[in-house]
Coordinates of C-alpha atoms in Angstrom, one line a residue:
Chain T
X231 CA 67.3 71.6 77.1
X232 CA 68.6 69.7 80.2
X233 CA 68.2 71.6 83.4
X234 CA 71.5 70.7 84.6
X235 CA 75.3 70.7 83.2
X236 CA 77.7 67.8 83.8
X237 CA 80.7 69.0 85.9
X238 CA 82.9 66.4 84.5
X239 CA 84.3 67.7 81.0
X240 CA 83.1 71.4 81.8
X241 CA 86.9 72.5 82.6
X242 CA 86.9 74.6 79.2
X243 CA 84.1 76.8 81.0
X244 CA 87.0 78.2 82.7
X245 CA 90.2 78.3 79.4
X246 CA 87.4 80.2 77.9
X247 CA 87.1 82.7 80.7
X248 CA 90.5 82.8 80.7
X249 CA 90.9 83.9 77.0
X250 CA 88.7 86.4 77.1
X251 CA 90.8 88.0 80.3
X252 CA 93.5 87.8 78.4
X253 CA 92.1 89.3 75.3
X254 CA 90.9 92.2 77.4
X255 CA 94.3 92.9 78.5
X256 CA 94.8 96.1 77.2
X257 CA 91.4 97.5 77.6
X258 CA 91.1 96.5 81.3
X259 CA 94.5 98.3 81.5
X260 CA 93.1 101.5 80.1
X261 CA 90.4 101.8 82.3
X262 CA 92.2 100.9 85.5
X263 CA 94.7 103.6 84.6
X264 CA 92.5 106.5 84.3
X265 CA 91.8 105.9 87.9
X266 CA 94.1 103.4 89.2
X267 CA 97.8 102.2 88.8
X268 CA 96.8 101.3 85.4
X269 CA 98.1 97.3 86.1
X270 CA 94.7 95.4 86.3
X271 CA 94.6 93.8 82.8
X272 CA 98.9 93.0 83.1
X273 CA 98.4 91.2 86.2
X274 CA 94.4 89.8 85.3
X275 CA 95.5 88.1 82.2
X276 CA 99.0 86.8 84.0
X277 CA 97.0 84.8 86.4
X278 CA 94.2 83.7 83.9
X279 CA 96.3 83.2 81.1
X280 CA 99.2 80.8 83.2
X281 CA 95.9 79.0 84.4
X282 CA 94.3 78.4 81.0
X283 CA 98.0 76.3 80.5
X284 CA 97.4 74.2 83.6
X285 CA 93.8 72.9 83.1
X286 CA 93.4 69.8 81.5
X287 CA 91.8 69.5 78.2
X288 CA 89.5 66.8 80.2
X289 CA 89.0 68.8 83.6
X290 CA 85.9 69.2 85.6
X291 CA 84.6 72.6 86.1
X292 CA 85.5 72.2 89.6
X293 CA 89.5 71.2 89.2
X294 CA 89.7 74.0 86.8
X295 CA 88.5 77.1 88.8
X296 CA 90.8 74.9 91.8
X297 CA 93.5 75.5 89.4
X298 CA 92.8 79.0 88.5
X299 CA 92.7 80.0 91.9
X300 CA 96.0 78.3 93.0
X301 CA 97.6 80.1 90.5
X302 CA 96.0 83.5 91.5
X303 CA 96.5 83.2 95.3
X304 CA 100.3 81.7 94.1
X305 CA 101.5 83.7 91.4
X306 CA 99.2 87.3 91.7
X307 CA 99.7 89.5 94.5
X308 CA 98.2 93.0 95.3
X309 CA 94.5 92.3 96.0
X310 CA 93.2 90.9 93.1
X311 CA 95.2 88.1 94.0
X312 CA 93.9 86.6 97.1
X313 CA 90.1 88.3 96.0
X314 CA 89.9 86.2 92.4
X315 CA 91.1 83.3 94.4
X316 CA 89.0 83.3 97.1
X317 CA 86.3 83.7 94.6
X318 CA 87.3 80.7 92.3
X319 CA 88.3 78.5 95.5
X320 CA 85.3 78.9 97.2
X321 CA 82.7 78.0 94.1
X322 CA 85.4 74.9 93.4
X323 CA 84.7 73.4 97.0
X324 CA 81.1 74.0 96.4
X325 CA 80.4 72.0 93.2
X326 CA 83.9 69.5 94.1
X327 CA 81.1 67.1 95.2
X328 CA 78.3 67.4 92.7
X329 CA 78.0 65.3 89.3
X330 CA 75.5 67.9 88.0
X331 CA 75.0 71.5 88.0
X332 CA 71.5 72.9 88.5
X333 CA 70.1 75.7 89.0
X334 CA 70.5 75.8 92.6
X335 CA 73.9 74.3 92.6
X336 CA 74.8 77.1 90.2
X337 CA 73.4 79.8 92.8
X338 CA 74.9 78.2 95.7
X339 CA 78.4 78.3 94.0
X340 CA 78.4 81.8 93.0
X341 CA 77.0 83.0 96.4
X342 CA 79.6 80.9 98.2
X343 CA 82.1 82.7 95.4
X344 CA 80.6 85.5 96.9
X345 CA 81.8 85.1 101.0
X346 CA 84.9 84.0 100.1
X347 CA 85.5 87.4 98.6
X348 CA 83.9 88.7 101.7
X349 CA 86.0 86.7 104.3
X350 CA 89.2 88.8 102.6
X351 CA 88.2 91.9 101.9
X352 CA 85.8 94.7 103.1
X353 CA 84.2 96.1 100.1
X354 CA 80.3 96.9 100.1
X355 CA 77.8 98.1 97.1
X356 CA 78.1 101.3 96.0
X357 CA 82.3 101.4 96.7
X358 CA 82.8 101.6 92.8
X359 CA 84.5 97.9 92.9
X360 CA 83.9 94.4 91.7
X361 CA 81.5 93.3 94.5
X362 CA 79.0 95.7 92.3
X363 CA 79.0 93.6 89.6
X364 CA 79.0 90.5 91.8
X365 CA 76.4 91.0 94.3
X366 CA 73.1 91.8 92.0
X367 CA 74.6 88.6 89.8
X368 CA 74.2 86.4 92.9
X369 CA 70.8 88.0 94.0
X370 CA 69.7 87.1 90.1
X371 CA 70.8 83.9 90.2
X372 CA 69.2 82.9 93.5
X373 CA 66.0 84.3 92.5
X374 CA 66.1 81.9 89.3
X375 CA 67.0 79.0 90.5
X376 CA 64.3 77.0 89.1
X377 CA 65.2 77.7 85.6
X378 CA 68.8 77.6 84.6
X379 CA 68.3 79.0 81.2
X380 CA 66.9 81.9 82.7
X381 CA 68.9 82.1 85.1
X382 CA 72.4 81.7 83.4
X383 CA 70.8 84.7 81.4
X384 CA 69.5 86.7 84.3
X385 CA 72.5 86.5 86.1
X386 CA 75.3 87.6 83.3
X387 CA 72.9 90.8 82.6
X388 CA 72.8 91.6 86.2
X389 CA 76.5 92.0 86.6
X390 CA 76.8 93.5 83.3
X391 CA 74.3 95.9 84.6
X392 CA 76.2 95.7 88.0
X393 CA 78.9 97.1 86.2
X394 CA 77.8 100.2 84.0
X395 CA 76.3 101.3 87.4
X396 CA 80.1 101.7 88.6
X397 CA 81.1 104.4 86.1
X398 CA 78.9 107.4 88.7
X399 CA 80.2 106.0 91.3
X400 CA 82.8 108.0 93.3
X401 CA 85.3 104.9 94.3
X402 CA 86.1 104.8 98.5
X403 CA 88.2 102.1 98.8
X404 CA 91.3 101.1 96.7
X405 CA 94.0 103.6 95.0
X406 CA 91.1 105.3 93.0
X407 CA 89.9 106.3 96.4
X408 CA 92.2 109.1 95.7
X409 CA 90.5 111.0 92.8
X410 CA 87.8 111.2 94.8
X411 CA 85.0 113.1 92.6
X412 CA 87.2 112.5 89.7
X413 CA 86.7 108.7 89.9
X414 CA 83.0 109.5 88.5
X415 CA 82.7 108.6 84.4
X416 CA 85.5 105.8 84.5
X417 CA 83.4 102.2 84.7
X418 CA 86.1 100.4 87.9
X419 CA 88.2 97.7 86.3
X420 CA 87.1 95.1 88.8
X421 CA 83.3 95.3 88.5
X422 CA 84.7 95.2 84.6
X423 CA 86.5 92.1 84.5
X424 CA 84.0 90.8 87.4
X425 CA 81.1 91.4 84.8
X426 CA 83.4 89.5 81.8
X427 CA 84.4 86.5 84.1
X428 CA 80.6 85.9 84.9
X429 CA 79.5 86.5 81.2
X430 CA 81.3 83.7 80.2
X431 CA 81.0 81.2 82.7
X432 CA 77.0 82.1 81.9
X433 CA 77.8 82.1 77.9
X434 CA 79.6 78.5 78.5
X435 CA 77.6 76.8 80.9
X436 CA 74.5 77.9 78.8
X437 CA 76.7 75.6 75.8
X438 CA 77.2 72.5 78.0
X439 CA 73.1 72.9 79.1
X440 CA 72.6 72.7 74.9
X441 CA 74.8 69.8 74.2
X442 CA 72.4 67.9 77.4
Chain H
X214 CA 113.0 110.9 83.1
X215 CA 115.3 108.9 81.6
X216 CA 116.1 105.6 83.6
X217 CA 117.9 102.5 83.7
X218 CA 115.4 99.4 82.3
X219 CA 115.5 96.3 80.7
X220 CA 112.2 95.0 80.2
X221 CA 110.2 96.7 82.4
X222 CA 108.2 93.6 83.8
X223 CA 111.6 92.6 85.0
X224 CA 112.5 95.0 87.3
X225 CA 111.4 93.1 90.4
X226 CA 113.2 89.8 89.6
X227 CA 116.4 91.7 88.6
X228 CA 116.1 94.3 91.3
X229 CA 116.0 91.1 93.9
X230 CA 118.8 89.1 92.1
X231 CA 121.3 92.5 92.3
X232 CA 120.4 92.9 95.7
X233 CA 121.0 89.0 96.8
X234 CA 124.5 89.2 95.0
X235 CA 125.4 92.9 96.5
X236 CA 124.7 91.5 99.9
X237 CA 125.3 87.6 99.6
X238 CA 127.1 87.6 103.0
X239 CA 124.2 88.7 104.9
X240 CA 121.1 87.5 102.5
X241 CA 120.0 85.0 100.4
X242 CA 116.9 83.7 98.1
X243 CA 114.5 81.3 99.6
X244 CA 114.8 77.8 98.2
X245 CA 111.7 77.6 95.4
X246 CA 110.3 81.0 95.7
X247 CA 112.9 84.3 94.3
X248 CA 110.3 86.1 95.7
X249 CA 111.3 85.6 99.6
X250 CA 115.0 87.3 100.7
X251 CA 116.0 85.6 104.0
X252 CA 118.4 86.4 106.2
X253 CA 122.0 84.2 106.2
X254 CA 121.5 83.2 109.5
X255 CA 117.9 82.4 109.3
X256 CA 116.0 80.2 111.0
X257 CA 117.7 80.6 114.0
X258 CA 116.2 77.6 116.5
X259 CA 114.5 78.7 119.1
X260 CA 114.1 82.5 118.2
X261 CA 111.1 83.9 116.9
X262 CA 110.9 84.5 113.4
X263 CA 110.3 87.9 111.8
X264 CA 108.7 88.1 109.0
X265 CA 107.5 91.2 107.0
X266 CA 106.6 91.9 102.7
X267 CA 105.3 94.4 100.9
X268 CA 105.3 95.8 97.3
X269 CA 108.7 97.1 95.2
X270 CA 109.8 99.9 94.8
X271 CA 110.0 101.0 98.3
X272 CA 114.0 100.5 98.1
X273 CA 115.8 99.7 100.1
X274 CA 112.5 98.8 102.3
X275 CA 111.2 96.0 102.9
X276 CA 114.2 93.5 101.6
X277 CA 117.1 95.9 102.9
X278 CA 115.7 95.6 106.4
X279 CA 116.7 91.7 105.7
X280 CA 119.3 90.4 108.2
X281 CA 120.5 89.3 111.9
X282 CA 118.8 91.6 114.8
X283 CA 115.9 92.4 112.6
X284 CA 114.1 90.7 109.5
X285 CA 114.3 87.0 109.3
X286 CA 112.5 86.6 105.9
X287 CA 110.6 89.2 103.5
X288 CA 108.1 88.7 101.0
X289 CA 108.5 90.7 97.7
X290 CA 105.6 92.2 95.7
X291 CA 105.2 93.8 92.6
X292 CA 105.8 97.4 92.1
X293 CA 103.4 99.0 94.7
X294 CA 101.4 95.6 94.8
X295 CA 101.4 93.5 98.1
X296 CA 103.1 90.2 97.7
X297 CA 101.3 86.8 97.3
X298 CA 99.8 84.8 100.3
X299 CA 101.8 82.2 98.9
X300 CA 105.3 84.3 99.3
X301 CA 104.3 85.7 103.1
X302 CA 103.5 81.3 103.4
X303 CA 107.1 81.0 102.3
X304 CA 108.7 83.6 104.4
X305 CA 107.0 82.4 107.3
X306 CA 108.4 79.3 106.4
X307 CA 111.6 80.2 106.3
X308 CA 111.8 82.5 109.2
X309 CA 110.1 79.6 111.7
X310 CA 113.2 78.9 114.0
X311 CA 110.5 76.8 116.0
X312 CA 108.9 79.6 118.2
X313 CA 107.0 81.1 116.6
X314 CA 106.8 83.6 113.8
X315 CA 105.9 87.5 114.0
X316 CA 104.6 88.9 110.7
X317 CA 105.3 92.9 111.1
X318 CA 103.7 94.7 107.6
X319 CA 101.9 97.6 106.9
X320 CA 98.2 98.5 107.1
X321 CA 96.9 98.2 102.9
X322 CA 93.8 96.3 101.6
X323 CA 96.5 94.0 99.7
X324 CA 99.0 93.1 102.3
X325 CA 96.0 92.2 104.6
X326 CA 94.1 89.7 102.8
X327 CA 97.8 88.1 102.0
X328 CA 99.3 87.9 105.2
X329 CA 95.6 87.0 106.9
X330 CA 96.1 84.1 103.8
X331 CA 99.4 83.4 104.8
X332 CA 98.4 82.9 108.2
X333 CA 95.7 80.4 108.1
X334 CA 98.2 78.4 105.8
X335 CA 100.9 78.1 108.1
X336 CA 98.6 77.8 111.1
X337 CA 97.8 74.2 109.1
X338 CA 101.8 74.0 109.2
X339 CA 101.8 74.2 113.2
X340 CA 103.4 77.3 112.9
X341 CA 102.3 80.2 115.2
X342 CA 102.0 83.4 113.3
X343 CA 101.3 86.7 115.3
X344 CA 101.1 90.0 113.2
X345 CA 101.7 93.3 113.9
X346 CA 99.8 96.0 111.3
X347 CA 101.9 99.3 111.0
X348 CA 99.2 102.5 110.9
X349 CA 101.9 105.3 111.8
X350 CA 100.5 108.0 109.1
X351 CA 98.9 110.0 110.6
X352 CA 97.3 112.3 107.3
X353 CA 95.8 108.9 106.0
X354 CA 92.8 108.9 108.5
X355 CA 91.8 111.2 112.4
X356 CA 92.7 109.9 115.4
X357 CA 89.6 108.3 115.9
X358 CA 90.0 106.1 113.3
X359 CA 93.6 105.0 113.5
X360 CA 92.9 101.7 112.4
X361 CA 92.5 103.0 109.4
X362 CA 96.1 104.9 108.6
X363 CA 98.3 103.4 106.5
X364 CA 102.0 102.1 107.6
X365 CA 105.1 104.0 106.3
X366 CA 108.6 104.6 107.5
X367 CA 107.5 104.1 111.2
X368 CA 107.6 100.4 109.8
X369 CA 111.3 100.3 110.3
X370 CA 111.5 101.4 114.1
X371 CA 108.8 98.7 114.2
X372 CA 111.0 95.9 112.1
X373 CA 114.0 97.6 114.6
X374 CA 112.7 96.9 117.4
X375 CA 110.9 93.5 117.3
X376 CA 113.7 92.2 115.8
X377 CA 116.0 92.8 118.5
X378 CA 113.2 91.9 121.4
X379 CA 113.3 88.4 119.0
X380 CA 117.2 88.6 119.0
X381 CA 117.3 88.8 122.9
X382 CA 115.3 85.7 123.1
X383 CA 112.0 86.9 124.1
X384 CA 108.5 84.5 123.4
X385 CA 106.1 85.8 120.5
X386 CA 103.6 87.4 122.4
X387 CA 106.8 89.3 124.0
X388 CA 108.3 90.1 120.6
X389 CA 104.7 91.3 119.4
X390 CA 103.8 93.6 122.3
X391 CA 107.0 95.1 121.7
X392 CA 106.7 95.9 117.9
X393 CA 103.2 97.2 118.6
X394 CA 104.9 98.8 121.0
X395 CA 106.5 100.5 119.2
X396 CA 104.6 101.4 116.5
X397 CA 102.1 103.1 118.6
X398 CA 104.9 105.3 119.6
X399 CA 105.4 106.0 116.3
X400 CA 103.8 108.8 114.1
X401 CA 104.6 110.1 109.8
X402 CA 103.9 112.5 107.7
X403 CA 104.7 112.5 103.8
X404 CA 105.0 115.3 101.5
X405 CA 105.3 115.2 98.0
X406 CA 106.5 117.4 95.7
X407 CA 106.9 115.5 92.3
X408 CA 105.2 112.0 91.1
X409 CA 106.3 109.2 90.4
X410 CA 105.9 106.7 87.3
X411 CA 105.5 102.8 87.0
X412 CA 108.3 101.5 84.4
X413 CA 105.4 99.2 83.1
X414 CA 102.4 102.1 83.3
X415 CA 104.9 104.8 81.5
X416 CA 103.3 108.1 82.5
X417 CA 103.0 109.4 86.2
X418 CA 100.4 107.9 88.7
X419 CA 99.3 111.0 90.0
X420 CA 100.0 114.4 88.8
X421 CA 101.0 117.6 91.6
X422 CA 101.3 120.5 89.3
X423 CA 104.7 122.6 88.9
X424 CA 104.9 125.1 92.0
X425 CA 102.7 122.9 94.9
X426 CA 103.4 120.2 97.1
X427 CA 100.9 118.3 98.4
X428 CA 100.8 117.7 102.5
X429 CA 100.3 114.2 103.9
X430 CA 100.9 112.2 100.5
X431 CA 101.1 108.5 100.6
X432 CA 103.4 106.0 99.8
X433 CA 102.1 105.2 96.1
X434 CA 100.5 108.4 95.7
X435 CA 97.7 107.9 97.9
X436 CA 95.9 111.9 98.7
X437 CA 97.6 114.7 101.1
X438 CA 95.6 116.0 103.1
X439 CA 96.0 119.6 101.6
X440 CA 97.4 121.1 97.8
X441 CA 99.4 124.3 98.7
X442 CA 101.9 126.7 97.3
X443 CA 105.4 125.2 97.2
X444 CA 107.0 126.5 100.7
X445 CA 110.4 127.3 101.8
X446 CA 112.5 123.9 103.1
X447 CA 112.0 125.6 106.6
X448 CA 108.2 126.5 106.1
X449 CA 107.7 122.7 104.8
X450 CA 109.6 121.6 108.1
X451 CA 108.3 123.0 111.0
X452 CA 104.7 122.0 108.7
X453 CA 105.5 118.4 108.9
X454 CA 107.0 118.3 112.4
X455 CA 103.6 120.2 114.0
X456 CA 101.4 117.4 111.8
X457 CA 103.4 114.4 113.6
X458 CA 103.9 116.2 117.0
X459 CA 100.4 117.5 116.9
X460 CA 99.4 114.1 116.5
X461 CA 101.3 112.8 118.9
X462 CA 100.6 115.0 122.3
X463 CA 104.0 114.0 123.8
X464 CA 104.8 115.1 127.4
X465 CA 107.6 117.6 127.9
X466 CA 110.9 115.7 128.2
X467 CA 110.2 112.7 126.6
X468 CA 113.3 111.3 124.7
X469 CA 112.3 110.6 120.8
X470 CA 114.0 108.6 117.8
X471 CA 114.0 110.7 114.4
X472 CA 113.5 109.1 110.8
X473 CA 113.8 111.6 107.8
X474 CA 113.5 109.3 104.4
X475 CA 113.6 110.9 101.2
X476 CA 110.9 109.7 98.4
X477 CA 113.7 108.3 96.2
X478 CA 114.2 111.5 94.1
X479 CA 115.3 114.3 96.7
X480 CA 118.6 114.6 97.4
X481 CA 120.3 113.9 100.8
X482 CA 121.7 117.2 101.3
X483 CA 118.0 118.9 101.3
X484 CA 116.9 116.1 103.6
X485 CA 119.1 116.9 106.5
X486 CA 118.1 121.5 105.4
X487 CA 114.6 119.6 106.4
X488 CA 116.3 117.7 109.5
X489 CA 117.6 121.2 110.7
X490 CA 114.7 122.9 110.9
X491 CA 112.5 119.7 112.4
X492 CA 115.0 118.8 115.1
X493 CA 115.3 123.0 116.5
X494 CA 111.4 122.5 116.3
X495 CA 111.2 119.3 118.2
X496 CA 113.4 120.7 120.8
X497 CA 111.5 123.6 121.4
X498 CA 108.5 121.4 121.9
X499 CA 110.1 120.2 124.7
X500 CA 111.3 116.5 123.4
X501 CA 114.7 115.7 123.7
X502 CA 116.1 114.2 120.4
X503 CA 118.2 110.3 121.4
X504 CA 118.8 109.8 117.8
X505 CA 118.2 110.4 114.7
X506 CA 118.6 109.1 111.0
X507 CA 118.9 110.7 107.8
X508 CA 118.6 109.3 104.4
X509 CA 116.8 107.2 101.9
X510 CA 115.4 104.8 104.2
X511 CA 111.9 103.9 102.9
X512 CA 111.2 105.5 99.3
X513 CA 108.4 105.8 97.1
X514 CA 110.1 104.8 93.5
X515 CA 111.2 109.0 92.1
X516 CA 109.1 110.8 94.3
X517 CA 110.2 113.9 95.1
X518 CA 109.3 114.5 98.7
X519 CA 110.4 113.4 102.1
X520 CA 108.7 111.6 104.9
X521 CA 109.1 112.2 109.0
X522 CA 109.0 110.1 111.6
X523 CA 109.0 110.5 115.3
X524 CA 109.2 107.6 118.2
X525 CA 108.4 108.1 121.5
X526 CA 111.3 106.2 123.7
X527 CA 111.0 104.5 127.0
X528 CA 114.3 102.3 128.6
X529 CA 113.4 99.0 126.7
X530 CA 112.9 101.3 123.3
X531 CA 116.1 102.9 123.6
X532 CA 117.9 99.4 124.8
X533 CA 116.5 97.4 121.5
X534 CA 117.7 100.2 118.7
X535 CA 121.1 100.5 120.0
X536 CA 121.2 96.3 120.0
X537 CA 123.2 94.9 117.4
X538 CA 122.4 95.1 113.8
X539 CA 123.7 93.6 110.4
X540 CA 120.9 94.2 107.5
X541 CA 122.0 96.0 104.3
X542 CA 119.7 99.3 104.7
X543 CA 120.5 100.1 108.7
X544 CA 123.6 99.1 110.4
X545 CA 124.6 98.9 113.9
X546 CA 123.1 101.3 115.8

């Protein structure tokens, strides 16, 4: 086991993330009705799956999330728009430079992922949205950054965790701000797909660590 | 309900296409983006552009508000979803007459982290964007807080009169204290009385039972401040107009401009029974009504429910929305 990933070749990271969105569909639809406007998964696996067609068979991990997030800031509106692709754009620029991924390189890209979603929108823990999933992940990567395996591990439970901690939450920002205590019991479709999106990149980049 | 579809994820592009060929003569697509309506006469050199977006199903806002004296270029969302940063680029970009461009939109988490987007990018064009957030609901947060409301029909006296401050000539900074201006002037109420569904969703987005209204509503939805009793047009009237004026704490005499919209399902006839009863209580708060309008102006898909909107008018207020007009959803004044 290598303790670092090439970036060249490690585009299909990202088609795989995007397949999975898109598979989702449906269910992320589902949940985001019973408290929201019931359009996360139509316009998540738009944006994903119009992405997946632009990345190269050969692309770096860093052109592909560059592509994915021109297509999301682009193509998607609403908020999940410019939040995805500040997200993706911001962990692009990070690695755009490195040959290899490490373990610190991995936590600097998803806490830099992180403050781009920041710089756009105004969401703290505890608001029942995807920055619940998101925060605890990039705590759990930066506290593993000496082991990768561990790490990649570490940090897809943590937003997975991140996640089923959303459905008590009563949400305060957003259109599910609304149902107010009603919004408890319903996991929020961002921490949701937030939580699959970082599964994956884990669940992949744990493949290209194997193959050395 | 039954309603007039094609394939629901359509509705947007062939809700823009109908209205660019029903009003060719005063709009027209953006070259490479069908989400951007500008005006005919757009860019005009040397006037500040106006720009402002938002999502569909607002008709006729924002695109009807698209033409000379008020909206140079609009960006079009989704239903109820705020346009892409790359469509606000593109409507700056097409409303830039070379002095600068005004982006006037309403105050929701979507719309701000677009046009804020929007901004940086043409700010690496050389362009010189200004904005102008609309927060004229006043149910949506207290006083205290009013950064917080949201932006509803108010937005319109706010496209109405930057545009026609741009139209005289004025510099951006000029054009921008105008339009917040006049949207500090401005205070809304919504009330709702029926939901309204998403073509692509298929049910309602939020359910107000058979027999109450709900007070202070939103645009998509978004809570009232109270679930009553369905009242009496009059009792809902003189409700509303206390919220706004309440609100507003407007000295005796000062001359006001009126906006009743309907919600997209109420028909015009109960708006102006509303109007009837708002305007005799306006007056006997001691404003004196300049001018008023009546009609679908700013909808919320088939709401049922109405929205009101009172201005406060000084001399330059009263000069810029009698200027000269020509968009599809307001005419000369």
């Amino acid at each position: 086991m290598m303790a670092s990933f090439p970036n060249a070749g490690s585009g299909g990271i990202v088609r795989d993330i995007a397949a999975v969105i898109v598979e989702n569909r449906a269910y992320l639809s589902e949940i985001d009705g019973k408290i929201g406007d019931g359009d996360h998964g139509v316009n998540m696996a738009k944006g994903f799956g119009r992405a997946a067609e632009r990345i190269a068979p050969d692309a770096s991990l860093s052109d592909a999330l560059s592509t994915l997030s021109d297509v999301l800031m682009s193509e998607i509106g609403g908020s999940m728009g410019p939040l995805y692709g500040m997200f993706f754009a911001e962990m692009s620029e990070t690695v755009a430079q490195d040959t290899h991924i490490d373990g610190a390189r991995f936590a600097a890209m998803l806490r830099a992922g992180l403050e781009g979603i920041e710089a756009v929108g105004a969401a703290k823990v505890g608001d029942k949205t995807m920055i619940d999933a998101l925060v605890p992940a990039v705590e759990a990567a930066e506290a593993n950054r000496s082991d990768i395996t561990a790490q990649l591990r570490e940090v897809a439970s943590a937003a997975e965790a991140g996640r089923d901690s959303t459905t008590d939450m009563v949400a305060k920002l957003g259109r599910a701000a609304r149902l107010g205590e009603r919004s408890r019991g319903v996991p929020d479709a961002g921490a949701t797909s937030c939580a699959l999106i970082l599964r994956n990149l884990c669940d992949g980049a744990a493949r290209r660590l194997e193959q050395g | 309900m039954q309603r007039f579809l094609n394939d629901p994820d359509d509705i947007v592009d062939e809700t823009v296409r109908g209205f660019v060929r029903a009003h060719a003569d005063r709009v027209r697509l953006c070259d490479g983006n069908a989400r951007v309506v500008v005006a005919r006469d757009a860019p005009v050199s040397g006037k500040v552009g106006i720009v402002t977006g938002g999502g569909s199903g607002h008709e006729p806002a924002f695109v009807g508000y698209t033409g000379a004296g008020m909206v140079d270029a609009t960006a079009i969302g989704e239903l109820f979803s705020s346009p892409t940063a790359k469509s606000f680029h593109d409507a700056i970009k097409a409303a830039d007459g070379g002095a600068g461009v005004v982006v006037l939109y309403g105050n929701y988490a979507g719309d701000n982290m677009n046009v804020k987007m929007a901004s940086r990018m043409a700010a690496k064009d050389g362009v010189e964007v200004l904005t102008v957030v609309a927060n004229d609901d006043v149910s949506s947060a207290p006083p205290e807080e009013r950064e917080k409301r949201r932006g509803v029909a108010g937005e319109i006296f706010m496209w109405k009169i930057g545009g026609a401050k741009a139209a005289e000539g004025a510099d951006a900074a000029a054009v921008r204290d105008a339009a917040q201006g006049a949207i500090d002037a401005c205070r809304s109420v919504g009330v709702g009385l029926a939901p309204c569904t998403l073509p692509a969703v298929g049910h309602p987005n939020f359910s107000i039972e058979a027999g109450t209204m709900e007070m202070g509503i939103g645009h998509h939805g978004e809570p009232g401040t109270s679930v009553t009793k369905l009242g009496t047009a009059d009792e809902i009237a003189s409700e509303m107009t206390r919220i706004v004026l309440d609100d507003h704490d407007l000295p005796s005499g000062t001359e006001v401009a009126v906006l009743v919209s309907g919600l997209g399902a109420t028909p015009r006839g109960e708006l102006y029974v509303l109007y009837d009863r708002m305007a005799r209580d306006i007056e006997d708060r001691g404003l004196k009504i300049h001018k008023a309008y009546v009609g679908d102006y700013f909808t919320s898909l088939e709401m049922v429910g109405a929205t009101l909107t009172v201005m406060a008018l000084d001399d330059e207020r009263k000069r810029l929305l009698a200027a000269s007009t020509d968009c599809p959803a307001f005419g000369a004044a």
